[in-house]
Amino acid sequence: MLAAFTFNTAENLPIGLLELISRGLDVSPSSVGYLVTGYGVTVAVVSLPLAHATRATPRRQVLTGLLTGLVVSSLMSALATSYGMLLVARLLTALAQALFWAVMGPVAVSLFAPEVRGRVVGVLSVAGSLALVLGVPAGTWLGQHSDWPVPLGVLAGLGVLSLLMIAVLLPTSRPEEGHAAYGTTPDTRRFGIVLATTALSVTGAFAGYTYIVKFLGEVSGFSQGTVSALLAVSGVSGVVGVSITGALLDRHPRGTLTTAVATQAAGLLGLYAAGSTPGAAVAFLALLGGSLGPVFMATQNEMLRCAPGRTEIALAANSGAYNAGIAAGAALGGLVLPLTGVRGTFVVGGLLTVGACAVVLGERLMRPSARAAQEARPDPSTQDSVVERG
């Protein structure tokens, strides 16, 4: 949990420190923004290759190596005296995080009974969500009251603490051992469906959510100070959402995914349709904020169930699709913005999310038909006996 919190904070902290880094390194704010964009693209590209390359390495060794990378790259970031050095440090952190999200889930759930797998995924997701609600605001505050390298140094300290706990306490095991190493109900078709759902829903979410500050100011009419408070409300909604979802994943895994995606669609389209009314804007923002984490949680949990091979490979593919969706959504929103205004980004995002809903529901509707076709297919043994009697 601490490692997940630290990685997520490291990924998003430059957003809060954007102006401080811009002034400190004498670069434009857009250049600092590339630190976040480049991070996400790196995770999307290298998640699957890294998971494949380390598939035979004991998990404790992998995690300690990744956390060592986090500590070193965080210290490099804190000591950076140029934009180039900071960018290299960020990309090193991204390399470590790309594999961390693929390995973390199977390692954590393998320590517990299979019946509580969803709750374990939920706890890890709460830690990741707290990075946005607590980690980034706290790091931003610390940077504003000292200097931007200070919170990056604190991240290195948290990484050391995580590293020591995992190195000392985590049991040593081969990656193929344990009930979480392979999917409980392998299904290649379901794997493809979940992967497509991740890509569509995340692209839709970030087509709009990337421009949420602009939307709340221009369409809903909130002041800058109020917008900051509303973003905190959205973050708290996210923590509540993942907490509720974690309790439901074990009992209703498929229904939970469908509900999370449908809630996201309602939030995006509700903001488009009624976002000019402040009260409605707050309500639909809470829906949207409360759905983003649960969508990722539910898809990760499904990957642990339907992975056609090793679960870390499936989780790496899902993480890659998620980060690719973030980059694609932000780019798509940027294309739509000058053509339709900021409201248009939310209707486009909402429609993409509706498409993700259709993919999930379509797969569920096709399954009874597939079973019926299987039952209607002649039994070979019966056919043989008929031929013999003839």
Short mmCIF file of C-alpha atoms in Angstrom, two decimals:
data_model
loop_
_atom_site.label_atom_id
_atom_site.label_comp_id
_atom_site.label_asym_id
_atom_site.label_seq_id
_atom_site.Cartn_x
_atom_site.Cartn_y
_atom_site.Cartn_z
CA MET A 1 0.00 0.00 0.00
CA LEU A 2 2.79 2.42 0.91
CA ALA A 3 4.61 1.60 -2.33
CA ALA A 4 1.43 2.13 -4.36
CA PHE A 5 0.83 5.45 -2.61
CA THR A 6 4.42 6.56 -3.27
CA PHE A 7 4.43 5.57 -6.94
CA ASN A 8 1.09 7.29 -7.63
CA THR A 9 2.23 10.43 -5.81
CA ALA A 10 5.49 10.45 -7.80
CA GLU A 11 3.56 10.13 -11.05
CA ASN A 12 1.22 13.07 -10.40
CA LEU A 13 3.23 15.41 -8.15
CA PRO A 14 4.64 17.51 -11.05
CA ILE A 15 1.06 18.69 -11.67
CA GLY A 16 1.01 20.37 -8.27
CA LEU A 17 4.60 21.60 -8.56
CA LEU A 18 4.25 22.78 -12.16
CA GLU A 19 4.77 26.50 -11.55
CA LEU A 20 7.56 25.95 -9.01
CA ILE A 21 9.51 23.63 -11.33
CA SER A 22 8.91 25.97 -14.26
CA ARG A 23 10.46 28.89 -12.38
CA GLY A 24 13.19 26.85 -10.71
CA LEU A 25 14.52 25.32 -13.94
CA ASP A 26 13.58 28.28 -16.15
CA VAL A 27 11.40 26.24 -18.54
CA SER A 28 7.84 26.73 -19.78
CA PRO A 29 4.87 25.21 -17.90
CA SER A 30 4.07 23.10 -20.98
CA SER A 31 7.54 21.55 -20.75
CA VAL A 32 6.82 20.57 -17.15
CA GLY A 33 3.53 19.09 -18.39
CA TYR A 34 5.52 16.79 -20.65
CA LEU A 35 6.99 15.24 -17.50
CA VAL A 36 3.53 13.78 -16.83
CA THR A 37 2.74 12.96 -20.47
CA GLY A 38 6.09 11.27 -21.06
CA TYR A 39 5.63 9.29 -17.85
CA GLY A 40 2.29 7.90 -18.98
CA VAL A 41 3.49 7.06 -22.48
CA THR A 42 6.54 5.25 -21.06
CA VAL A 43 4.37 3.13 -18.76
CA ALA A 44 2.05 2.29 -21.67
CA VAL A 45 4.90 1.20 -23.94
CA VAL A 46 7.14 -0.80 -21.58
CA SER A 47 4.67 -2.51 -19.19
CA LEU A 48 4.22 -5.67 -21.26
CA PRO A 49 7.86 -6.14 -22.38
CA LEU A 50 9.16 -5.69 -18.83
CA ALA A 51 6.61 -8.13 -17.39
CA HIS A 52 7.61 -10.71 -20.00
CA ALA A 53 11.33 -10.20 -19.41
CA THR A 54 11.04 -10.71 -15.62
CA ARG A 55 8.45 -13.49 -15.62
CA ALA A 56 10.92 -16.03 -14.13
CA THR A 57 12.46 -13.76 -11.47
CA PRO A 58 11.33 -14.21 -7.83
CA ARG A 59 8.83 -11.52 -6.92
CA ARG A 60 10.63 -10.23 -3.83
CA GLN A 61 13.72 -9.57 -5.94
CA VAL A 62 11.62 -7.81 -8.58
CA LEU A 63 9.84 -5.57 -6.07
CA THR A 64 12.99 -4.65 -4.18
CA GLY A 65 14.66 -3.81 -7.49
CA LEU A 66 11.71 -1.64 -8.55
CA LEU A 67 11.63 0.20 -5.24
CA THR A 68 15.39 0.75 -5.43
CA GLY A 69 14.74 2.31 -8.83
CA LEU A 70 12.06 4.53 -7.29
CA VAL A 71 14.42 5.71 -4.53
CA VAL A 72 17.30 6.43 -6.93
CA SER A 73 15.13 8.23 -9.48
CA SER A 74 13.42 10.30 -6.75
CA LEU A 75 16.80 11.39 -5.42
CA MET A 76 17.89 12.22 -8.97
CA SER A 77 14.74 14.32 -9.38
CA ALA A 78 15.38 16.15 -6.11
CA LEU A 79 18.99 16.88 -7.10
CA ALA A 80 18.24 17.80 -10.72
CA THR A 81 19.76 21.08 -11.84
CA SER A 82 18.45 20.93 -15.42
CA TYR A 83 15.27 19.97 -17.21
CA GLY A 84 17.05 17.16 -19.06
CA MET A 85 18.23 15.55 -15.82
CA LEU A 86 14.74 15.79 -14.33
CA LEU A 87 13.20 14.25 -17.46
CA VAL A 88 15.64 11.29 -17.35
CA ALA A 89 14.84 10.76 -13.65
CA ARG A 90 11.10 10.82 -14.40
CA LEU A 91 11.47 8.23 -17.15
CA LEU A 92 13.41 5.96 -14.76
CA THR A 93 10.56 6.22 -12.26
CA ALA A 94 8.10 5.40 -15.04
CA LEU A 95 10.08 2.27 -15.96
CA ALA A 96 9.86 1.08 -12.35
CA GLN A 97 6.15 1.87 -12.05
CA ALA A 98 5.31 0.13 -15.33
CA LEU A 99 6.38 -3.22 -13.89
CA PHE A 100 5.28 -2.46 -10.32
CA TRP A 101 1.57 -2.37 -11.23
CA ALA A 102 1.85 -5.67 -13.08
CA VAL A 103 3.63 -7.49 -10.22
CA MET A 104 2.03 -5.87 -7.18
CA GLY A 105 -1.45 -7.38 -7.58
CA PRO A 106 -0.52 -11.07 -7.91
CA VAL A 107 2.01 -10.77 -5.06
CA ALA A 108 -0.47 -9.15 -2.68
CA VAL A 109 -3.47 -11.37 -3.39
CA SER A 110 -1.32 -14.54 -3.18
CA LEU A 111 -0.75 -13.76 0.53
CA PHE A 112 -4.48 -14.18 1.25
CA ALA A 113 -7.24 -16.67 0.58
CA PRO A 114 -8.75 -16.55 -2.94
CA GLU A 115 -12.15 -15.70 -1.46
CA VAL A 116 -10.98 -12.21 -0.43
CA ARG A 117 -9.07 -11.38 -3.61
CA GLY A 118 -11.37 -8.47 -4.49
CA ARG A 119 -10.97 -6.89 -1.08
CA VAL A 120 -7.17 -7.05 -1.36
CA VAL A 121 -7.33 -5.34 -4.76
CA GLY A 122 -9.63 -2.76 -3.17
CA VAL A 123 -7.21 -1.98 -0.35
CA LEU A 124 -4.35 -1.48 -2.80
CA SER A 125 -6.56 0.80 -4.90
CA VAL A 126 -7.48 2.91 -1.88
CA ALA A 127 -3.76 3.49 -1.30
CA GLY A 128 -3.33 4.58 -4.91
CA SER A 129 -6.33 6.89 -4.72
CA LEU A 130 -5.07 8.50 -1.52
CA ALA A 131 -2.05 9.68 -3.50
CA LEU A 132 -4.31 12.12 -5.36
CA VAL A 133 -6.32 13.16 -2.30
CA LEU A 134 -3.45 13.37 0.19
CA GLY A 135 -0.07 12.80 -1.44
CA VAL A 136 -0.17 15.38 -4.24
CA PRO A 137 -1.80 18.17 -2.15
CA ALA A 138 0.65 17.55 0.72
CA GLY A 139 3.61 17.51 -1.65
CA THR A 140 2.38 20.70 -3.32
CA TRP A 141 2.01 22.43 0.05
CA LEU A 142 5.49 21.30 1.13
CA GLY A 143 7.00 22.53 -2.13
CA GLN A 144 5.30 25.91 -1.79
CA HIS A 145 6.65 26.34 1.75
CA SER A 146 10.19 25.18 0.94
CA ASP A 147 11.24 24.41 -2.65
CA TRP A 148 10.15 21.93 -5.28
CA PRO A 149 12.99 19.38 -4.70
CA VAL A 150 11.96 18.87 -1.05
CA PRO A 151 8.78 16.80 -1.62
CA LEU A 152 10.66 14.72 -4.19
CA GLY A 153 13.24 13.92 -1.51
CA VAL A 154 10.42 12.91 0.83
CA LEU A 155 9.21 10.45 -1.81
CA ALA A 156 12.66 8.87 -1.79
CA GLY A 157 12.32 8.41 1.98
CA LEU A 158 8.92 6.73 1.61
CA GLY A 159 10.44 4.50 -1.06
CA VAL A 160 13.22 3.44 1.31
CA LEU A 161 10.64 2.53 3.97
CA SER A 162 8.64 0.44 1.47
CA LEU A 163 11.82 -1.19 0.19
CA LEU A 164 12.95 -2.25 3.68
CA MET A 165 9.55 -3.69 4.63
CA ILE A 166 9.26 -5.73 1.42
CA ALA A 167 12.89 -6.90 1.53
CA VAL A 168 12.52 -8.10 5.13
CA LEU A 169 8.92 -9.28 5.37
CA LEU A 170 7.79 -10.53 1.95
CA PRO A 171 8.13 -14.33 1.58
CA THR A 172 10.45 -15.58 -1.16
CA SER A 173 8.61 -17.52 -3.84
CA ARG A 174 8.87 -18.35 -7.51
CA PRO A 175 6.59 -16.20 -9.69
CA GLU A 176 4.69 -19.23 -11.00
CA GLU A 177 3.82 -20.41 -7.49
CA GLY A 178 0.65 -19.51 -5.61
CA HIS A 179 -2.99 -19.28 -6.60
CA ALA A 180 -2.61 -15.78 -8.08
CA ALA A 181 0.03 -16.73 -10.67
CA TYR A 182 -2.58 -17.81 -13.23
CA GLY A 183 -6.15 -16.78 -13.95
CA THR A 184 -8.79 -18.63 -11.95
CA THR A 185 -11.04 -18.98 -15.03
CA PRO A 186 -8.81 -18.46 -18.10
CA ASP A 187 -10.74 -17.01 -21.02
CA THR A 188 -9.01 -15.45 -24.01
CA ARG A 189 -12.23 -13.89 -25.28
CA ARG A 190 -13.04 -12.33 -21.94
CA PHE A 191 -9.45 -11.05 -21.70
CA GLY A 192 -9.89 -9.20 -25.01
CA ILE A 193 -13.24 -7.79 -23.89
CA VAL A 194 -11.80 -6.42 -20.64
CA LEU A 195 -8.80 -4.95 -22.44
CA ALA A 196 -11.08 -3.18 -24.93
CA THR A 197 -13.26 -1.92 -22.07
CA THR A 198 -10.21 -0.45 -20.34
CA ALA A 199 -8.98 1.32 -23.48
CA LEU A 200 -12.39 2.76 -24.42
CA SER A 201 -13.44 3.83 -20.93
CA VAL A 202 -10.12 5.47 -20.03
CA THR A 203 -9.90 7.28 -23.37
CA GLY A 204 -13.43 8.54 -22.78
CA ALA A 205 -12.76 9.56 -19.20
CA PHE A 206 -9.66 11.62 -19.96
CA ALA A 207 -11.08 13.17 -23.13
CA GLY A 208 -13.23 15.18 -20.72
CA TYR A 209 -11.55 14.99 -17.32
CA THR A 210 -8.29 16.45 -18.63
CA TYR A 211 -10.19 19.72 -19.10
CA ILE A 212 -12.33 19.59 -15.95
CA VAL A 213 -10.85 22.80 -14.49
CA LYS A 214 -11.71 24.72 -17.66
CA PHE A 215 -15.21 23.19 -17.70
CA LEU A 216 -16.01 24.08 -14.08
CA GLY A 217 -14.84 27.64 -14.61
CA GLU A 218 -16.34 28.41 -18.02
CA VAL A 219 -19.50 26.26 -18.08
CA SER A 220 -20.43 25.87 -14.42
CA GLY A 221 -19.27 29.37 -13.43
CA PHE A 222 -17.23 28.45 -10.35
CA SER A 223 -14.37 30.63 -9.14
CA GLN A 224 -10.80 29.34 -9.18
CA GLY A 225 -10.81 28.79 -5.43
CA THR A 226 -14.06 26.86 -5.57
CA VAL A 227 -12.76 24.72 -8.41
CA SER A 228 -9.82 23.63 -6.24
CA ALA A 229 -12.24 22.60 -3.49
CA LEU A 230 -14.39 20.71 -6.00
CA LEU A 231 -11.38 18.76 -7.22
CA ALA A 232 -10.80 17.70 -3.62
CA VAL A 233 -14.45 16.57 -3.50
CA SER A 234 -13.82 14.55 -6.65
CA GLY A 235 -10.78 12.93 -5.03
CA VAL A 236 -12.71 12.04 -1.88
CA SER A 237 -15.44 10.55 -4.08
CA GLY A 238 -12.74 8.42 -5.68
CA VAL A 239 -11.64 7.03 -2.31
CA VAL A 240 -15.27 6.29 -1.39
CA GLY A 241 -15.83 4.66 -4.77
CA VAL A 242 -12.88 2.28 -4.52
CA SER A 243 -13.77 1.43 -0.91
CA ILE A 244 -17.31 0.41 -1.91
CA THR A 245 -16.11 -1.41 -5.00
CA GLY A 246 -13.55 -3.42 -3.05
CA ALA A 247 -16.33 -4.84 -0.89
CA LEU A 248 -18.35 -5.91 -3.96
CA LEU A 249 -15.66 -7.34 -6.25
CA ASP A 250 -15.59 -10.80 -4.67
CA ARG A 251 -19.37 -11.26 -4.81
CA HIS A 252 -20.26 -9.51 -8.08
CA PRO A 253 -17.11 -9.14 -10.21
CA ARG A 254 -18.82 -8.77 -13.60
CA GLY A 255 -21.67 -6.61 -12.35
CA THR A 256 -19.22 -4.33 -10.55
CA LEU A 257 -17.32 -3.63 -13.78
CA THR A 258 -20.53 -2.86 -15.67
CA THR A 259 -21.77 -0.57 -12.90
CA ALA A 260 -18.48 1.33 -12.68
CA VAL A 261 -18.35 1.97 -16.44
CA ALA A 262 -22.03 2.98 -16.52
CA THR A 263 -21.45 5.40 -13.62
CA GLN A 264 -18.57 6.99 -15.50
CA ALA A 265 -20.76 7.43 -18.59
CA ALA A 266 -23.48 9.04 -16.47
CA GLY A 267 -20.97 11.44 -14.93
CA LEU A 268 -19.53 12.56 -18.27
CA LEU A 269 -22.85 12.91 -20.08
CA GLY A 270 -24.48 14.48 -17.02
CA LEU A 271 -21.81 17.19 -16.93
CA TYR A 272 -22.35 17.82 -20.64
CA ALA A 273 -26.13 18.03 -20.30
CA ALA A 274 -26.53 19.80 -16.94
CA GLY A 275 -23.09 21.13 -16.06
CA SER A 276 -24.18 24.74 -16.44
CA THR A 277 -26.24 24.30 -13.24
CA PRO A 278 -23.81 24.43 -10.27
CA GLY A 279 -25.64 21.89 -8.12
CA ALA A 280 -25.91 19.38 -10.96
CA ALA A 281 -22.26 19.97 -11.87
CA VAL A 282 -21.16 19.04 -8.33
CA ALA A 283 -23.33 15.90 -8.32
CA PHE A 284 -22.11 14.63 -11.69
CA LEU A 285 -18.50 15.53 -10.86
CA ALA A 286 -18.79 13.35 -7.75
CA LEU A 287 -20.16 10.52 -9.91
CA LEU A 288 -17.30 10.87 -12.36
CA GLY A 289 -14.63 11.12 -9.66
CA GLY A 290 -16.12 8.16 -7.83
CA SER A 291 -16.03 5.94 -10.95
CA LEU A 292 -12.49 6.40 -12.30
CA GLY A 293 -10.77 4.28 -9.65
CA PRO A 294 -13.44 1.55 -9.59
CA VAL A 295 -13.23 1.07 -13.37
CA PHE A 296 -9.50 0.34 -13.11
CA MET A 297 -10.00 -1.82 -10.02
CA ALA A 298 -12.70 -3.91 -11.67
CA THR A 299 -10.68 -4.46 -14.85
CA GLN A 300 -7.60 -5.44 -12.83
CA ASN A 301 -9.69 -7.89 -10.81
CA GLU A 302 -11.13 -9.36 -14.00
CA MET A 303 -7.60 -9.83 -15.35
CA LEU A 304 -6.75 -11.89 -12.27
CA ARG A 305 -9.74 -14.08 -13.12
CA CYS A 306 -9.66 -14.39 -16.92
CA ALA A 307 -5.92 -14.14 -17.71
CA PRO A 308 -5.26 -16.76 -20.42
CA GLY A 309 -1.71 -17.22 -19.10
CA ARG A 310 0.30 -15.63 -16.29
CA THR A 311 -1.59 -12.91 -14.44
CA GLU A 312 1.25 -10.38 -14.39
CA ILE A 313 1.35 -10.45 -18.20
CA ALA A 314 -2.40 -9.79 -18.33
CA LEU A 315 -2.13 -7.02 -15.73
CA ALA A 316 0.75 -5.43 -17.63
CA ALA A 317 -1.36 -5.43 -20.80
CA ASN A 318 -4.23 -3.80 -18.89
CA SER A 319 -1.92 -1.18 -17.35
CA GLY A 320 -0.52 -0.43 -20.80
CA ALA A 321 -4.04 -0.01 -22.20
CA TYR A 322 -4.93 2.26 -19.28
CA ASN A 323 -1.97 4.59 -19.76
CA ALA A 324 -2.42 4.58 -23.53
CA GLY A 325 -6.03 5.58 -22.91
CA ILE A 326 -4.93 8.51 -20.75
CA ALA A 327 -2.64 9.81 -23.51
CA ALA A 328 -5.21 9.17 -26.26
CA GLY A 329 -8.03 10.77 -24.26
CA ALA A 330 -6.07 13.93 -23.54
CA ALA A 331 -5.06 14.17 -27.21
CA LEU A 332 -8.62 13.57 -28.42
CA GLY A 333 -9.98 16.19 -26.03
CA GLY A 334 -7.36 18.61 -27.32
CA LEU A 335 -8.60 18.06 -30.88
CA VAL A 336 -12.26 18.46 -29.94
CA LEU A 337 -11.77 21.50 -27.69
CA PRO A 338 -11.23 24.17 -30.41
CA LEU A 339 -14.02 22.70 -32.57
CA THR A 340 -16.87 22.37 -30.07
CA GLY A 341 -15.72 24.06 -26.86
CA VAL A 342 -15.04 22.35 -23.56
CA ARG A 343 -18.57 20.88 -23.29
CA GLY A 344 -17.91 18.91 -26.47
CA THR A 345 -15.02 17.06 -24.85
CA PHE A 346 -17.43 15.64 -22.28
CA VAL A 347 -20.02 14.43 -24.78
CA VAL A 348 -17.27 12.74 -26.82
CA GLY A 349 -15.87 11.16 -23.67
CA GLY A 350 -19.35 10.08 -22.58
CA LEU A 351 -20.09 8.43 -25.92
CA LEU A 352 -16.80 6.52 -25.85
CA THR A 353 -17.67 5.30 -22.35
CA VAL A 354 -21.12 4.24 -23.58
CA GLY A 355 -19.22 2.24 -26.19
CA ALA A 356 -17.27 0.57 -23.38
CA CYS A 357 -20.61 -0.27 -21.70
CA ALA A 358 -21.85 -1.80 -24.94
CA VAL A 359 -18.74 -3.97 -25.16
CA VAL A 360 -19.24 -5.30 -21.62
CA LEU A 361 -22.99 -5.83 -21.94
CA GLY A 362 -22.65 -7.31 -25.42
CA GLU A 363 -20.27 -9.93 -24.12
CA ARG A 364 -22.67 -10.82 -21.31
CA LEU A 365 -25.60 -11.11 -23.74
CA MET A 366 -23.64 -13.29 -26.14
CA ARG A 367 -22.68 -15.82 -23.49
CA PRO A 368 -26.16 -17.41 -23.16
CA SER A 369 -26.31 -17.72 -26.97
CA ALA A 370 -22.90 -19.36 -27.02
CA ARG A 371 -24.01 -21.83 -24.35
CA ALA A 372 -27.20 -22.60 -26.25
CA ALA A 373 -25.22 -23.22 -29.44
CA GLN A 374 -22.90 -25.54 -27.53
CA GLU A 375 -25.85 -27.48 -26.13
CA ALA A 376 -27.51 -27.70 -29.56
CA ARG A 377 -24.34 -29.08 -31.17
CA PRO A 378 -24.65 -32.87 -31.72
CA ASP A 379 -22.75 -35.07 -29.31
CA PRO A 380 -20.06 -36.97 -31.28
CA SER A 381 -20.54 -40.09 -29.18
CA THR A 382 -24.27 -40.05 -29.95
CA GLN A 383 -23.61 -39.67 -33.65
CA ASP A 384 -21.23 -42.63 -33.59
CA SER A 385 -23.83 -44.85 -31.93
CA VAL A 386 -26.46 -43.84 -34.49
CA VAL A 387 -24.10 -44.72 -37.34
CA GLU A 388 -23.32 -48.06 -35.77
CA ARG A 389 -27.04 -48.87 -35.36
CA GLY A 390 -27.67 -47.84 -38.96
#
